[in-house]
Amino acid sequence: MKVGILTFHRAYNYGAVLQTYALQSILSELGHDAFVVDYNCDNVYSDYKILDWRKVIRKNPVKMISQLFREIRKVPIKIKKKNVFKPFIEHDLLLLPLSKITELDILIVGSDQVWNPNITKGFDNLYFGYNIKASCPLITYAASTEIITLSDSNKRFYRDVLARFKSISVREKRFAQYLQPLSIKPIQTVLDPTLLLKREQWEKFVSAIHLNLDNYVLVYQARNSDKIIPFAQNIAKQIEAKIVVITSNVTSAADDNCIVISDAAPKDFVKYFAKARCAVALSFHAVAFSILSKIPFYAINSGDGWDNRVESLLDELDLKHRFVSLDSNIVFSDIDYIDIDSKLEELREASIEWLESSIIN
């Protein structure tokens, strides 16, 4: 079947592009012709523009000039991100123009936070099955959001949305529990696509890239915290390791004792996790690739409501003890992955079985 994927594939974000690649890969392994629908949500991709004037314009001229200088300071890292992400998006993903969506046999919405209005700056109708110029069935795979508590108006919105989809799956258990009363169809919880691929399947990225680094604690945060480097320094001191920081779309906190990587391509991201001695992660996909790489890690509990995605995954794998506060005084310990691998394989098989059944039935 010709299957389309509608997600955040053009975001200069490691998790976004790698989960897209993983879902496309799994669909291809299942024998389908998998394509990524090349749709750009302006409210998502404005964050990745080299210079977004909408963020600069202010009524107060002084504030506007101040904001302009702040945005200009971000330009060099944004250019680096574009230069390393664009080749992956255009060469490793099979893109289908939005105008050809009518050619699809089925359309998958997700994965990633496509149902998070804080990211799309309001509900983007296309991700909810509206305004799609195609008659093919719709399903969701691991649709996600940071928002768990639903208002009455959001409940009415979701009730109508869920009726549009033939099959529905989300990434977090708590989100599924909130949605289930709004639909007569079962709401399934499934793995993020990055975890559908086994470690061996990511190995081709790892083996193709040479790193001149060893014995390091890898730090990756999707949101900035000034406490994360001191936390990592405590771990690094215990295991006599260096600290390597991969910057995300924000400028990560670091100091002179850190090796800061601002131009890591998506494939490099996978490699840095595979070779790390330990990881400190304030990001769902940083946790996912730590688990895939079978390295010790500490997932940071920010306590601000953004962490339900990480918490849900760690709960499934009996790894909640690695979900810690930045104020914790951690004594480093390794992770025995034998039982974790078994649990992950069960979840992987169940998720792939649900995906294939939803497509062909």
JSON list of N, CA, C and O in Angstrom, two decimals, residues 70 93 102 152 157-158 162 209 225 229 254 266 306 335 341:
[
{"chain": "A", "resi": 70, "resn": "ARG", "atom": "N", "xyz": [18.91, 40.05, 20.08]},
{"chain": "A", "resi": 70, "resn": "ARG", "atom": "CA", "xyz": [18.79, 38.69, 20.62]},
{"chain": "A", "resi": 70, "resn": "ARG", "atom": "C", "xyz": [18.64, 37.67, 19.49]},
{"chain": "A", "resi": 70, "resn": "ARG", "atom": "O", "xyz": [19.23, 36.60, 19.52]},
{"chain": "A", "resi": 93, "resn": "LEU", "atom": "N", "xyz": [14.75, 11.02, 3.80]},
{"chain": "A", "resi": 93, "resn": "LEU", "atom": "CA", "xyz": [13.30, 10.88, 3.87]},
{"chain": "A", "resi": 93, "resn": "LEU", "atom": "C", "xyz": [12.73, 10.90, 2.46]},
{"chain": "A", "resi": 93, "resn": "LEU", "atom": "O", "xyz": [13.19, 11.68, 1.61]},
{"chain": "A", "resi": 102, "resn": "THR", "atom": "N", "xyz": [-3.66, 12.87, -2.60]},
{"chain": "A", "resi": 102, "resn": "THR", "atom": "CA", "xyz": [-4.78, 12.09, -3.13]},
{"chain": "A", "resi": 102, "resn": "THR", "atom": "C", "xyz": [-4.33, 10.73, -3.65]},
{"chain": "A", "resi": 102, "resn": "THR", "atom": "O", "xyz": [-5.16, 9.84, -3.86]},
{"chain": "A", "resi": 152, "resn": "ASP", "atom": "N", "xyz": [-13.43, 21.67, 28.60]},
{"chain": "A", "resi": 152, "resn": "ASP", "atom": "CA", "xyz": [-14.69, 21.21, 27.98]},
{"chain": "A", "resi": 152, "resn": "ASP", "atom": "C", "xyz": [-14.69, 21.45, 26.48]},
{"chain": "A", "resi": 152, "resn": "ASP", "atom": "O", "xyz": [-15.15, 20.61, 25.70]},
{"chain": "A", "resi": 157, "resn": "PHE", "atom": "N", "xyz": [-13.87, 19.24, 20.88]},
{"chain": "A", "resi": 157, "resn": "PHE", "atom": "CA", "xyz": [-13.03, 19.22, 19.69]},
{"chain": "A", "resi": 157, "resn": "PHE", "atom": "C", "xyz": [-12.48, 17.81, 19.45]},
{"chain": "A", "resi": 157, "resn": "PHE", "atom": "O", "xyz": [-12.59, 17.28, 18.34]},
{"chain": "A", "resi": 158, "resn": "TYR", "atom": "N", "xyz": [-11.93, 17.20, 20.47]},
{"chain": "A", "resi": 158, "resn": "TYR", "atom": "CA", "xyz": [-11.35, 15.87, 20.32]},
{"chain": "A", "resi": 158, "resn": "TYR", "atom": "C", "xyz": [-12.41, 14.81, 20.00]},
{"chain": "A", "resi": 158, "resn": "TYR", "atom": "O", "xyz": [-12.15, 13.86, 19.27]},
{"chain": "A", "resi": 162, "resn": "LEU", "atom": "N", "xyz": [-11.66, 12.46, 16.90]},
{"chain": "A", "resi": 162, "resn": "LEU", "atom": "CA", "xyz": [-11.45, 11.02, 17.02]},
{"chain": "A", "resi": 162, "resn": "LEU", "atom": "C", "xyz": [-12.39, 10.23, 16.13]},
{"chain": "A", "resi": 162, "resn": "LEU", "atom": "O", "xyz": [-12.05, 9.13, 15.67]},
{"chain": "A", "resi": 209, "resn": "ILE", "atom": "N", "xyz": [30.30, 6.94, 11.03]},
{"chain": "A", "resi": 209, "resn": "ILE", "atom": "CA", "xyz": [30.82, 8.22, 11.51]},
{"chain": "A", "resi": 209, "resn": "ILE", "atom": "C", "xyz": [31.92, 7.97, 12.54]},
{"chain": "A", "resi": 209, "resn": "ILE", "atom": "O", "xyz": [31.76, 7.14, 13.44]},
{"chain": "A", "resi": 225, "resn": "SER", "atom": "N", "xyz": [18.33, 24.71, 31.14]},
{"chain": "A", "resi": 225, "resn": "SER", "atom": "CA", "xyz": [18.38, 24.79, 32.59]},
{"chain": "A", "resi": 225, "resn": "SER", "atom": "C", "xyz": [19.82, 25.05, 33.00]},
{"chain": "A", "resi": 225, "resn": "SER", "atom": "O", "xyz": [20.74, 24.33, 32.58]},
{"chain": "A", "resi": 229, "resn": "ILE", "atom": "N", "xyz": [24.42, 21.50, 33.81]},
{"chain": "A", "resi": 229, "resn": "ILE", "atom": "CA", "xyz": [25.87, 21.29, 33.71]},
{"chain": "A", "resi": 229, "resn": "ILE", "atom": "C", "xyz": [26.46, 20.91, 35.07]},
{"chain": "A", "resi": 229, "resn": "ILE", "atom": "O", "xyz": [27.23, 19.94, 35.15]},
{"chain": "A", "resi": 254, "resn": "ALA", "atom": "N", "xyz": [26.41, 25.85, 29.19]},
{"chain": "A", "resi": 254, "resn": "ALA", "atom": "CA", "xyz": [27.68, 25.12, 29.20]},
{"chain": "A", "resi": 254, "resn": "ALA", "atom": "C", "xyz": [28.73, 26.00, 29.87]},
{"chain": "A", "resi": 254, "resn": "ALA", "atom": "O", "xyz": [28.47, 27.13, 30.27]},
{"chain": "A", "resi": 266, "resn": "PRO", "atom": "N", "xyz": [21.74, 14.82, 12.31]},
{"chain": "A", "resi": 266, "resn": "PRO", "atom": "CA", "xyz": [20.91, 13.79, 12.94]},
{"chain": "A", "resi": 266, "resn": "PRO", "atom": "C", "xyz": [21.63, 12.45, 13.12]},
{"chain": "A", "resi": 266, "resn": "PRO", "atom": "O", "xyz": [21.48, 11.79, 14.16]},
{"chain": "A", "resi": 306, "resn": "TRP", "atom": "N", "xyz": [6.01, 19.02, 31.50]},
{"chain": "A", "resi": 306, "resn": "TRP", "atom": "CA", "xyz": [6.48, 18.62, 30.17]},
{"chain": "A", "resi": 306, "resn": "TRP", "atom": "C", "xyz": [6.94, 17.17, 30.11]},
{"chain": "A", "resi": 306, "resn": "TRP", "atom": "O", "xyz": [7.25, 16.66, 29.04]},
{"chain": "A", "resi": 335, "resn": "ILE", "atom": "N", "xyz": [23.25, 0.47, 34.43]},
{"chain": "A", "resi": 335, "resn": "ILE", "atom": "CA", "xyz": [21.91, -0.10, 34.22]},
{"chain": "A", "resi": 335, "resn": "ILE", "atom": "C", "xyz": [22.07, -1.49, 33.64]},
{"chain": "A", "resi": 335, "resn": "ILE", "atom": "O", "xyz": [22.80, -1.68, 32.66]},
{"chain": "A", "resi": 341, "resn": "ASP", "atom": "N", "xyz": [15.52, -4.89, 27.95]},
{"chain": "A", "resi": 341, "resn": "ASP", "atom": "CA", "xyz": [15.47, -5.28, 26.54]},
{"chain": "A", "resi": 341, "resn": "ASP", "atom": "C", "xyz": [14.29, -6.18, 26.25]},
{"chain": "A", "resi": 341, "resn": "ASP", "atom": "O", "xyz": [13.64, -6.07, 25.20]}
]
